[in-house]
Short mmCIF file of N, CA, C and O in Angstrom, two decimals:
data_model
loop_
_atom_site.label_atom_id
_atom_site.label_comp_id
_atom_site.label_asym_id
_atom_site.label_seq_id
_atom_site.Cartn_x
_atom_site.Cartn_y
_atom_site.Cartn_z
N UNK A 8 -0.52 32.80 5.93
CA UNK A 8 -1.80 32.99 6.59
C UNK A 8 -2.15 31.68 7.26
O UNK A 8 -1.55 30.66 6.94
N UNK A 9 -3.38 31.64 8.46
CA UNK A 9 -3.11 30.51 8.72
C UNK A 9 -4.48 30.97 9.39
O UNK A 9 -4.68 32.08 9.87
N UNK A 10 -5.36 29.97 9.33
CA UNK A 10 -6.47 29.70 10.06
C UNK A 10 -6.64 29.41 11.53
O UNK A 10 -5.75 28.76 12.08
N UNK A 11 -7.42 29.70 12.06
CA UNK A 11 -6.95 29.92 14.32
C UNK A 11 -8.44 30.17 14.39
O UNK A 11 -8.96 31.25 14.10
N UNK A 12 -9.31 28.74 14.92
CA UNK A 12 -10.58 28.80 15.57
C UNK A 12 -10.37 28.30 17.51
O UNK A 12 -11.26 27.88 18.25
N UNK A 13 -9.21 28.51 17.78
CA UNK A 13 -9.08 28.08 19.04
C UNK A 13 -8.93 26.63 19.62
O UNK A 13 -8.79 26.36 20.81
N UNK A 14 -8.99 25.61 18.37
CA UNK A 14 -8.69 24.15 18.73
C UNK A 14 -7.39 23.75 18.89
O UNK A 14 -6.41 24.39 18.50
N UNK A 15 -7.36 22.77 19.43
CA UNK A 15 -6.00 22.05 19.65
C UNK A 15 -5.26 22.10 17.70
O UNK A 15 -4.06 22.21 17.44
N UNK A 16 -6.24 22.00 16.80
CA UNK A 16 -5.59 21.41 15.41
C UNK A 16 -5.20 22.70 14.96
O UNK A 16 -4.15 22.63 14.32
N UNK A 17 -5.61 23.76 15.04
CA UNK A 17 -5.74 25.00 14.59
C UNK A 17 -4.12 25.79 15.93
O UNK A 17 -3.22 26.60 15.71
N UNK A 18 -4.36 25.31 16.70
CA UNK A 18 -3.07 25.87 17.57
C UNK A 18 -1.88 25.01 17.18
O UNK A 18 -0.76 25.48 17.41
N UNK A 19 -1.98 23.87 16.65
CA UNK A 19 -0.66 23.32 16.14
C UNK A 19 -0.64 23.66 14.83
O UNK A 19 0.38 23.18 14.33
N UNK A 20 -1.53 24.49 13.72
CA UNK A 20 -1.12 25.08 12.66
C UNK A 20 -0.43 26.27 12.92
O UNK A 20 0.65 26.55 12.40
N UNK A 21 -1.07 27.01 13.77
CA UNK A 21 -0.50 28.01 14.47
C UNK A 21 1.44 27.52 14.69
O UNK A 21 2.29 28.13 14.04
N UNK A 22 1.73 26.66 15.43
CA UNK A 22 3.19 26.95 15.61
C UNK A 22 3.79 26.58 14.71
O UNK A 22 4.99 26.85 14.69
N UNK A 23 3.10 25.74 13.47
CA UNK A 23 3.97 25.21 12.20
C UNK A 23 4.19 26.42 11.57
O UNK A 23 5.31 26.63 11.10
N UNK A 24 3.13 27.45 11.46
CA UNK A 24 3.23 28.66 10.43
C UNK A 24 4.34 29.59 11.08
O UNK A 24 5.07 30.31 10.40
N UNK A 25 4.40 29.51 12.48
CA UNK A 25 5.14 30.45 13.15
C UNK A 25 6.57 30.44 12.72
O UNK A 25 7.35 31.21 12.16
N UNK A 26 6.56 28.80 13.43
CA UNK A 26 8.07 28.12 12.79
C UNK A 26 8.46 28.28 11.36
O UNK A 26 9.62 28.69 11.27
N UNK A 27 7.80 28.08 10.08
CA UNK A 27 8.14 28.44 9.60
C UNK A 27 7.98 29.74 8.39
O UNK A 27 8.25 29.61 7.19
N UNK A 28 7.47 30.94 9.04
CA UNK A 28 7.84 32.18 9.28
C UNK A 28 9.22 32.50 9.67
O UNK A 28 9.70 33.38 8.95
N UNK A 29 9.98 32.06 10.57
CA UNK A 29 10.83 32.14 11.05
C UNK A 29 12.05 31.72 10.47
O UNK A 29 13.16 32.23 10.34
N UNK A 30 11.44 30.43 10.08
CA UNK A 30 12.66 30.18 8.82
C UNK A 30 12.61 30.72 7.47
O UNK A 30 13.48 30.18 6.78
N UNK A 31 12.02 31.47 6.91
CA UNK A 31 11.61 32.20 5.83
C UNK A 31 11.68 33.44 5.97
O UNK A 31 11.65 34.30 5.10
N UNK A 32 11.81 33.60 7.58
CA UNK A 32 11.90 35.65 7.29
C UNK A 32 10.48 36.55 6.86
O UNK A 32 10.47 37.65 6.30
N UNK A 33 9.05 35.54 7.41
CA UNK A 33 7.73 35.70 6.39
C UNK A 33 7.25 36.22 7.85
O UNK A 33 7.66 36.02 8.99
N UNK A 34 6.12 37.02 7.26
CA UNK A 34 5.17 37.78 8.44
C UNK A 34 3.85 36.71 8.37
O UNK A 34 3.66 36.08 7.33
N UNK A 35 3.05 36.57 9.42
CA UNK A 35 2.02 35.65 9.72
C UNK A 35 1.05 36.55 9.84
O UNK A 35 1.23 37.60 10.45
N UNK A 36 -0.51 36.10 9.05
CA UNK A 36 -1.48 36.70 9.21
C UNK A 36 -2.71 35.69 9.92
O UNK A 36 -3.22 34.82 9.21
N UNK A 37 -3.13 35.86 11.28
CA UNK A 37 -3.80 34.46 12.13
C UNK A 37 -5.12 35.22 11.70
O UNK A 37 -5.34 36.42 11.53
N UNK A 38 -5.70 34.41 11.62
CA UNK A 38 -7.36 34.87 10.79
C UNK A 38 -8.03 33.68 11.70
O UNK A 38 -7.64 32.51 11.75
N UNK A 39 -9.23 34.31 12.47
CA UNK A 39 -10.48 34.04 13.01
C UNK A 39 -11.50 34.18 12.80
O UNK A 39 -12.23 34.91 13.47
N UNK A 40 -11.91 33.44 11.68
CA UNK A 40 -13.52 33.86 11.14
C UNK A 40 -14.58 32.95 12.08
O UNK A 40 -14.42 31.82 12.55
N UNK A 41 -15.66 33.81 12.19
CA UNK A 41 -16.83 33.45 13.11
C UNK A 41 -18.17 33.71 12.81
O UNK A 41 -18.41 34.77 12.23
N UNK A 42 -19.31 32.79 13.14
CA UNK A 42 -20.58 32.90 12.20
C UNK A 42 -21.33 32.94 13.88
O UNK A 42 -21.19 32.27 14.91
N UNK A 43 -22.03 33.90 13.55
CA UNK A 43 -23.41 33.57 14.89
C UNK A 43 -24.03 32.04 14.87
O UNK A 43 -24.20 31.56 13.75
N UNK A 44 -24.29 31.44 15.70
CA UNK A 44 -24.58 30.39 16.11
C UNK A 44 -26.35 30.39 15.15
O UNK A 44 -27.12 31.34 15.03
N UNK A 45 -26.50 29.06 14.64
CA UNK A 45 -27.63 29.56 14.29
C UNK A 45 -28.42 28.06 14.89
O UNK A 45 -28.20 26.87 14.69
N UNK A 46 -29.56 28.95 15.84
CA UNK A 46 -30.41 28.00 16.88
C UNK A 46 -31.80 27.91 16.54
O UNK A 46 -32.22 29.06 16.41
N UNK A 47 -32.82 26.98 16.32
CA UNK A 47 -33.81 26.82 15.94
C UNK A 47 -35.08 26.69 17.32
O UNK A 47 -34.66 26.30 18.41
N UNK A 48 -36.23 26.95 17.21
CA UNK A 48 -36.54 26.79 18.44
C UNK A 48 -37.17 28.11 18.88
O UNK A 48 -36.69 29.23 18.70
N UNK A 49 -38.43 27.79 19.57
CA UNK A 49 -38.84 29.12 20.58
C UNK A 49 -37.77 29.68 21.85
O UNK A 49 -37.57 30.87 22.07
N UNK A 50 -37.18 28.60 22.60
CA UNK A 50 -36.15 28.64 23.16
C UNK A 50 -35.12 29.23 22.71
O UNK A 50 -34.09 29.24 23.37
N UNK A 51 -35.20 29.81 21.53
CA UNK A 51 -33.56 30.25 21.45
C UNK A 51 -33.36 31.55 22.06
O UNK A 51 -34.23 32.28 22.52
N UNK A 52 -31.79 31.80 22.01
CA UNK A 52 -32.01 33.09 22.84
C UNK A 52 -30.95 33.93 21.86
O UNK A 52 -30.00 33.18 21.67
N UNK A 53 -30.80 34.85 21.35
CA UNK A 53 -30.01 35.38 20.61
C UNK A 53 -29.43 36.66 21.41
O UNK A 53 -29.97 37.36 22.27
N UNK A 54 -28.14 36.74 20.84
CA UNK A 54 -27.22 37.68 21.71
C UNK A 54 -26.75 38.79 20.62
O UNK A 54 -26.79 38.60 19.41
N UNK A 55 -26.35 39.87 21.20
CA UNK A 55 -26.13 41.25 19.87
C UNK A 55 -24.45 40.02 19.45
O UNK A 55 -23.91 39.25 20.25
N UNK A 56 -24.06 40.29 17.98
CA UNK A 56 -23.06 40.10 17.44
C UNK A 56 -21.72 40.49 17.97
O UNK A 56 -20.67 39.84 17.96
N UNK A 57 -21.92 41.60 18.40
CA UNK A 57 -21.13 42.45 19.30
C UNK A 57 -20.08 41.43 20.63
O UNK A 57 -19.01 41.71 21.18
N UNK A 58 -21.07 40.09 20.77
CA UNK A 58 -20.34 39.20 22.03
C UNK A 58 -20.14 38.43 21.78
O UNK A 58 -19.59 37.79 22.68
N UNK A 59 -20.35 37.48 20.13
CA UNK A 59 -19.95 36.82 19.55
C UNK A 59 -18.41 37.38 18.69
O UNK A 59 -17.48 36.61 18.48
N UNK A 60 -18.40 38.83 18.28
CA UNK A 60 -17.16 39.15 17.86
C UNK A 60 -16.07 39.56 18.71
O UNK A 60 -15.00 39.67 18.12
N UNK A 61 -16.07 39.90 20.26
CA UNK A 61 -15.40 39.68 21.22
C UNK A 61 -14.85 38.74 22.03
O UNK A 61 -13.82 38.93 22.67
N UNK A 62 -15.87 37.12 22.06
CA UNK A 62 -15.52 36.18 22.02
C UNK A 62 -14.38 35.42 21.22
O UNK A 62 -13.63 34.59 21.72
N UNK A 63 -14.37 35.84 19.85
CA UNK A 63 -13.56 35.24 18.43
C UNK A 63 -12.22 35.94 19.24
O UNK A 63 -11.36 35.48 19.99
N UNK A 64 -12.51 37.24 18.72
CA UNK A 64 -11.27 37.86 18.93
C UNK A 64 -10.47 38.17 20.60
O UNK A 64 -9.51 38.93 20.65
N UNK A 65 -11.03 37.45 21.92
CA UNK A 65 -10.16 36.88 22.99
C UNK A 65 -9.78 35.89 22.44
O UNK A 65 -8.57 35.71 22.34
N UNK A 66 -10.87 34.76 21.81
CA UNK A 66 -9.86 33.32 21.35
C UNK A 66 -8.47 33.54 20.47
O UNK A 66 -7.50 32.79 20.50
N UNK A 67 -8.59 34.61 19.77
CA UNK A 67 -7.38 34.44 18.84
C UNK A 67 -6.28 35.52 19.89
O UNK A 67 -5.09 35.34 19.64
N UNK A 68 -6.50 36.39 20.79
CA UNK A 68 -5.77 36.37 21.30
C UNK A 68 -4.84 35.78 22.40
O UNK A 68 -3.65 35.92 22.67
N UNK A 69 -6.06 34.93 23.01
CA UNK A 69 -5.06 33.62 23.94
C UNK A 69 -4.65 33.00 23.26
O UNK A 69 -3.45 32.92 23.49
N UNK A 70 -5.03 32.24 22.16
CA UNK A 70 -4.11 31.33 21.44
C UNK A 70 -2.50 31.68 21.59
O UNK A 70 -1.56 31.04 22.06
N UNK A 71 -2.65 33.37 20.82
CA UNK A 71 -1.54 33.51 20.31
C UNK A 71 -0.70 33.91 21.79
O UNK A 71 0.52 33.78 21.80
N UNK A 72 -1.30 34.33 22.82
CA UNK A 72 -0.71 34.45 24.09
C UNK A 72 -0.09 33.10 24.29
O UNK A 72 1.13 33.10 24.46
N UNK A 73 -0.65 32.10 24.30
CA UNK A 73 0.02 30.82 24.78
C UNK A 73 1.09 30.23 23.64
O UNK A 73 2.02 29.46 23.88
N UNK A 74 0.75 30.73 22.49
CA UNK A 74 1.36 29.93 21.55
C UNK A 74 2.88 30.78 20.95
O UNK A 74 3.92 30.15 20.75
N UNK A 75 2.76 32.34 20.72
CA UNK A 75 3.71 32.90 20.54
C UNK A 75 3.36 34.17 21.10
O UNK A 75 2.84 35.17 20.58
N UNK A 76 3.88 33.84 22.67
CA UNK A 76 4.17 35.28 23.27
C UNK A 76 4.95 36.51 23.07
O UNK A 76 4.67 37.69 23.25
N UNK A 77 6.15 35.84 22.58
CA UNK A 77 7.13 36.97 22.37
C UNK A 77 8.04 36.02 20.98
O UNK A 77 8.99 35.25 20.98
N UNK A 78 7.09 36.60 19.84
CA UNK A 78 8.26 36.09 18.68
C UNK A 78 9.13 36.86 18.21
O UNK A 78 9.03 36.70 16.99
N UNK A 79 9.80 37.48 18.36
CA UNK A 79 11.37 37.94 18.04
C UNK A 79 11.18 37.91 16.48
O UNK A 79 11.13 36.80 15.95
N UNK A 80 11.10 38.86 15.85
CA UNK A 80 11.33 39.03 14.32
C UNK A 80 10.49 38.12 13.51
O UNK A 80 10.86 37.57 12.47
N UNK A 81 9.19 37.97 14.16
CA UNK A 81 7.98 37.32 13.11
C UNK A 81 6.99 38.56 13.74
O UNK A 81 6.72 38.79 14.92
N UNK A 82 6.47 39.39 12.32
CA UNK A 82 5.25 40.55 12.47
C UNK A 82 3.84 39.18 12.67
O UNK A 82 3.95 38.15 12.01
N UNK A 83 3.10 39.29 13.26
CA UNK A 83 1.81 38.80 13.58
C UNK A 83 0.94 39.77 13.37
O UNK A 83 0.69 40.66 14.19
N UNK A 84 0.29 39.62 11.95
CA UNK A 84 -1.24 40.34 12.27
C UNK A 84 -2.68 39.46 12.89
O UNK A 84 -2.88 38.25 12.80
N UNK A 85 -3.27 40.14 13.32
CA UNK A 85 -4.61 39.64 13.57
C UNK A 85 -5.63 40.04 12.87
O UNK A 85 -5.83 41.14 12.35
N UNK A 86 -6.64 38.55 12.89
CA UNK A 86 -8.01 39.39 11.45
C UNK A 86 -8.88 38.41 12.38
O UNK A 86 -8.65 37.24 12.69
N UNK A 87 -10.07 39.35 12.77
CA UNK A 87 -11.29 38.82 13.39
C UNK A 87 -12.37 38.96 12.49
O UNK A 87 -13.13 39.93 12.51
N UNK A 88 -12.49 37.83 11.56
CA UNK A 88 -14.05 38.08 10.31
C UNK A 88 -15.18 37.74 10.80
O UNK A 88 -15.15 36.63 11.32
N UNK A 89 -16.25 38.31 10.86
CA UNK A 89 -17.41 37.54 10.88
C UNK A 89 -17.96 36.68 9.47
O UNK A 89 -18.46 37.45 8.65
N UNK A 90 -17.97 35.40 9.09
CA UNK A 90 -18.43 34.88 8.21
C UNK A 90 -18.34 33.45 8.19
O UNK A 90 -18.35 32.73 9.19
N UNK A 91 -18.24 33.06 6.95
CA UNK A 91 -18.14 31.32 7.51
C UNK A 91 -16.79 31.38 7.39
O UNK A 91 -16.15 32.36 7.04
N UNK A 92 -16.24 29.95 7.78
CA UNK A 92 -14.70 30.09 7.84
C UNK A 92 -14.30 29.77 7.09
O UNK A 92 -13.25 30.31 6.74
N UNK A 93 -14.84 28.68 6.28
CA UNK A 93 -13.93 28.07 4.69
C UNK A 93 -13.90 29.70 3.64
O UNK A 93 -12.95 30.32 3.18
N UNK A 94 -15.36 29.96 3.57
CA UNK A 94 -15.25 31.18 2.19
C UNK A 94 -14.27 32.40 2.89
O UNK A 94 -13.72 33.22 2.16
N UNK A 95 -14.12 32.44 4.28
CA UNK A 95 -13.51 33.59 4.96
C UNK A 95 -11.95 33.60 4.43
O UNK A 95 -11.54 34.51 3.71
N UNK A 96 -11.25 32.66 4.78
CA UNK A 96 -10.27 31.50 4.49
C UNK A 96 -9.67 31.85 2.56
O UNK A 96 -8.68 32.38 2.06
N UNK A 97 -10.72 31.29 2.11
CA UNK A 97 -10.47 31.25 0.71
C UNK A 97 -10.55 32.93 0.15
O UNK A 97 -9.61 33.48 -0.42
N UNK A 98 -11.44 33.37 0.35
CA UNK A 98 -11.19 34.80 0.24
C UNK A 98 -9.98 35.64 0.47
O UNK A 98 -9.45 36.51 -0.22
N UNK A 99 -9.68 35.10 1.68
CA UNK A 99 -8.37 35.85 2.01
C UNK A 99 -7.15 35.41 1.09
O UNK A 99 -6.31 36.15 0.59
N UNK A 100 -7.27 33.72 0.97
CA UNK A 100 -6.24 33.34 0.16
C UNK A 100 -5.33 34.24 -1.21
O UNK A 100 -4.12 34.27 -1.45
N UNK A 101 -6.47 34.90 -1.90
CA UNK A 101 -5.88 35.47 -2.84
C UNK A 101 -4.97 36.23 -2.75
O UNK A 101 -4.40 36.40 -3.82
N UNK A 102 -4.40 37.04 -1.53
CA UNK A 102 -3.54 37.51 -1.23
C UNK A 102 -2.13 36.82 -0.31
O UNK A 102 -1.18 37.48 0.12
N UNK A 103 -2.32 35.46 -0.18
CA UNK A 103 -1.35 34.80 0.56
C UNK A 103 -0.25 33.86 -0.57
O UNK A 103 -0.33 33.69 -1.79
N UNK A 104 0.49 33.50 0.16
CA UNK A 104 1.85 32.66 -0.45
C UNK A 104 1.56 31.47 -0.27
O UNK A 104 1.68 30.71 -1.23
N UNK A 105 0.95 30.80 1.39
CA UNK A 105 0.59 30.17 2.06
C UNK A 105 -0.59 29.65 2.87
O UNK A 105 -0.37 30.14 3.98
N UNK A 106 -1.49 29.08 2.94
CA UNK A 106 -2.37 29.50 3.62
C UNK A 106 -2.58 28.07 4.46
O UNK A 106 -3.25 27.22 3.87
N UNK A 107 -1.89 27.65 6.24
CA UNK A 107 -1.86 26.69 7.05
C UNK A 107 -3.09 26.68 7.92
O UNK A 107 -3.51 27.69 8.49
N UNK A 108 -3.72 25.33 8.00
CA UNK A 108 -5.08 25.20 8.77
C UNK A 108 -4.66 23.83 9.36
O UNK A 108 -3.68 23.17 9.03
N UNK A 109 -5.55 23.54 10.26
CA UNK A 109 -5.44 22.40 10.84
C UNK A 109 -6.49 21.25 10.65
O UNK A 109 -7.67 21.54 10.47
N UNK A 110 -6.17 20.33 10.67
CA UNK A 110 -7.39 19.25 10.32
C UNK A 110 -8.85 18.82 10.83
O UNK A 110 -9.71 18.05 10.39
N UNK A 111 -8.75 19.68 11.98
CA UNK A 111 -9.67 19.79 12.80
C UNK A 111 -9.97 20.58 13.63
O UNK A 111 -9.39 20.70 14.72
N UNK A 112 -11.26 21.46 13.09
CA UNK A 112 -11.60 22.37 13.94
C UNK A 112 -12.41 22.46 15.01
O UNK A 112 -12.69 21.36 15.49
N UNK A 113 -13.02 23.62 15.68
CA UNK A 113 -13.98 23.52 16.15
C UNK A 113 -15.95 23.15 16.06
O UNK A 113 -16.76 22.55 16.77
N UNK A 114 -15.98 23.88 14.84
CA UNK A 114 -16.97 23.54 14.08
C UNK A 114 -17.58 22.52 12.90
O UNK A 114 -16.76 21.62 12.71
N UNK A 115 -18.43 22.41 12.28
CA UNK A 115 -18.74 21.04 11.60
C UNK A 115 -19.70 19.92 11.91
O UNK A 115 -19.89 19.82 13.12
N UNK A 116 -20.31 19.12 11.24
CA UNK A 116 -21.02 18.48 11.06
C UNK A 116 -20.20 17.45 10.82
O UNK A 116 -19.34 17.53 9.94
N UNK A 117 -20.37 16.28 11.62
CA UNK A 117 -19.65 14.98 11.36
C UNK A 117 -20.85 14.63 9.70
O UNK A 117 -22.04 14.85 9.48
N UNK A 118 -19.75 14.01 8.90
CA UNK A 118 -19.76 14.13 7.29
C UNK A 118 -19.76 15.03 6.44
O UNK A 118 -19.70 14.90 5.22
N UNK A 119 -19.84 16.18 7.16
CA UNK A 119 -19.50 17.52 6.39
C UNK A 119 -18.32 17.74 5.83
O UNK A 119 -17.39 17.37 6.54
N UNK A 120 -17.96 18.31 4.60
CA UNK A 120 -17.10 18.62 4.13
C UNK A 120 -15.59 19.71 5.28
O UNK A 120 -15.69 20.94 5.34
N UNK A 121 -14.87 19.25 5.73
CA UNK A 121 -14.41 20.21 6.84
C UNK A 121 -14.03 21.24 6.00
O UNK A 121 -14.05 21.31 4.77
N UNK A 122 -13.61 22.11 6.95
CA UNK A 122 -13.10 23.94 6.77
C UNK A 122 -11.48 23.36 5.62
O UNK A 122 -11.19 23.97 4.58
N UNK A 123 -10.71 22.19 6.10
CA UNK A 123 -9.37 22.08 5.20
C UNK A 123 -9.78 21.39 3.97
O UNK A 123 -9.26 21.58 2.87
N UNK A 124 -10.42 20.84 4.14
CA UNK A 124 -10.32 19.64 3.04
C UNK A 124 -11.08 21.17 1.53
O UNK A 124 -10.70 21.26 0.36
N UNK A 125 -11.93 21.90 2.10
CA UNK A 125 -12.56 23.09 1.50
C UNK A 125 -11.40 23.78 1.05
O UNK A 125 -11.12 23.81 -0.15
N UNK A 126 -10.64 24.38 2.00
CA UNK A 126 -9.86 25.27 1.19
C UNK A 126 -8.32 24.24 0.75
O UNK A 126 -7.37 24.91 0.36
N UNK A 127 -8.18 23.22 0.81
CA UNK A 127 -7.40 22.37 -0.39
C UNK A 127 -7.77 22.37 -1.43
O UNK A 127 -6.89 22.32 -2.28
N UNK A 128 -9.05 22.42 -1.87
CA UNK A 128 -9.81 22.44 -2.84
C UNK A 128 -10.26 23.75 -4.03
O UNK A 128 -10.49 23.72 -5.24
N UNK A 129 -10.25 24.81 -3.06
CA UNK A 129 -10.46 26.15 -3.37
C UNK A 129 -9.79 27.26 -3.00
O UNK A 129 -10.01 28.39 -3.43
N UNK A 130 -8.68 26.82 -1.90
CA UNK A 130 -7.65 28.22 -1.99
C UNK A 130 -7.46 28.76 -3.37
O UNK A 130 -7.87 28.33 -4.45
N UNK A 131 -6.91 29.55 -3.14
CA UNK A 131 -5.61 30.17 -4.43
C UNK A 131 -4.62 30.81 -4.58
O UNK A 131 -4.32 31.83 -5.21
N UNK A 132 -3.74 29.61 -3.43
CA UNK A 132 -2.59 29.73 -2.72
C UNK A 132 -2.49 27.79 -2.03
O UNK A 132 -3.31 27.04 -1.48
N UNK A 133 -0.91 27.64 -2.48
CA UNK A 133 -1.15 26.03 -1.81
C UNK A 133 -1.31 26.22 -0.25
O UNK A 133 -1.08 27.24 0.41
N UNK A 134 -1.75 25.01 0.17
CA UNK A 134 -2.25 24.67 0.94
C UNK A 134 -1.49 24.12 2.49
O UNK A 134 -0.36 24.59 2.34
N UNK A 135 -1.46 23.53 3.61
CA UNK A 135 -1.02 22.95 4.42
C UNK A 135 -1.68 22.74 5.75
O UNK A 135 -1.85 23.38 6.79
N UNK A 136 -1.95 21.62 5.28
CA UNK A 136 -2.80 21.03 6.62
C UNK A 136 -2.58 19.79 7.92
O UNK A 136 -2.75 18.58 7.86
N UNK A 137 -2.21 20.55 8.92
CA UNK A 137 -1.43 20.04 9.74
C UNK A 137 -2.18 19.20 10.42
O UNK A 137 -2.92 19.72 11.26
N UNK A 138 -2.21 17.50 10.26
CA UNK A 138 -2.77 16.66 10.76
C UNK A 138 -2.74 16.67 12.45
O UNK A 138 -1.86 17.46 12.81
N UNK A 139 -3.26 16.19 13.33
CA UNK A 139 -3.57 16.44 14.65
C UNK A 139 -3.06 14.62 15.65
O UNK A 139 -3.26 13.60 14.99
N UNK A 140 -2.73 14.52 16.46
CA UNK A 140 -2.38 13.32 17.07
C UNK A 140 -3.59 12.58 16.69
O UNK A 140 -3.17 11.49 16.29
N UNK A 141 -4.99 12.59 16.59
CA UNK A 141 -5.76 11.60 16.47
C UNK A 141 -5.79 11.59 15.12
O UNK A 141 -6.46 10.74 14.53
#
């Protein structure tokens, strides 16, 4: 399984899991969990969920357009969750072997606990977190 919010860190977990899928003979499950934006303010403007869960799920399909167009004997499922992404993540874990994320996502609070360092902590399934050029 492997976590895919559309970042550069999350698309290079993406080809580590692919790759090795491939050397393992293992099927890949790319999971996109997504939370409505939450905006404070008279100004805010809120949109039906409906274009926030169509949004997620184009991102996880370009990814995987750019990243593995045509994989030859690796099954790819897709999972578009609405929720947060660490508990989305860890939830799912219980059913994985593997579960690859990248070190840096899209979302977060600089000093926040990130989405990997979370599910290193709380998968239940080891872990692999694919550090990013910076």
């Amino acid at each position: 399984m492997v976590g895919v919010d559309g970042s550069a860190s999350s698309q290079r977990a993406l080809e580590w899991a692919l790759r090795q899928a491939g050397y393992q003979g293992a099927d890949v499950v790319a999971v996109h969990a997504w939370q409505t934006p939450v905006t404070y303010g008279t100004g805010a403007m809120l949109m039906p969920t409906e274009v926030f869960a169509e949004d997620a799920k184009k991102a996880l399909d370009d990814i995987l357009e750019t990243v593995a167009p045509d994989e030859p004997g690796i099954r790819i499922e897709r999972e578009v969750v609405e929720g947060n992404p660490a508990k989305t993540l860890i939830d799912r874990s219980k059913g994985a072997d593997l579960l690859v994320v990248g070190n840096r996502g899209h979302g977060g609070f600089v000093g926040a606990l990130s989405v990997s360092s979370y599910c290193v902590h709380h998968a239940h399934c080891p872990v692999i977190v694919i550090r990013g050029e910076d």
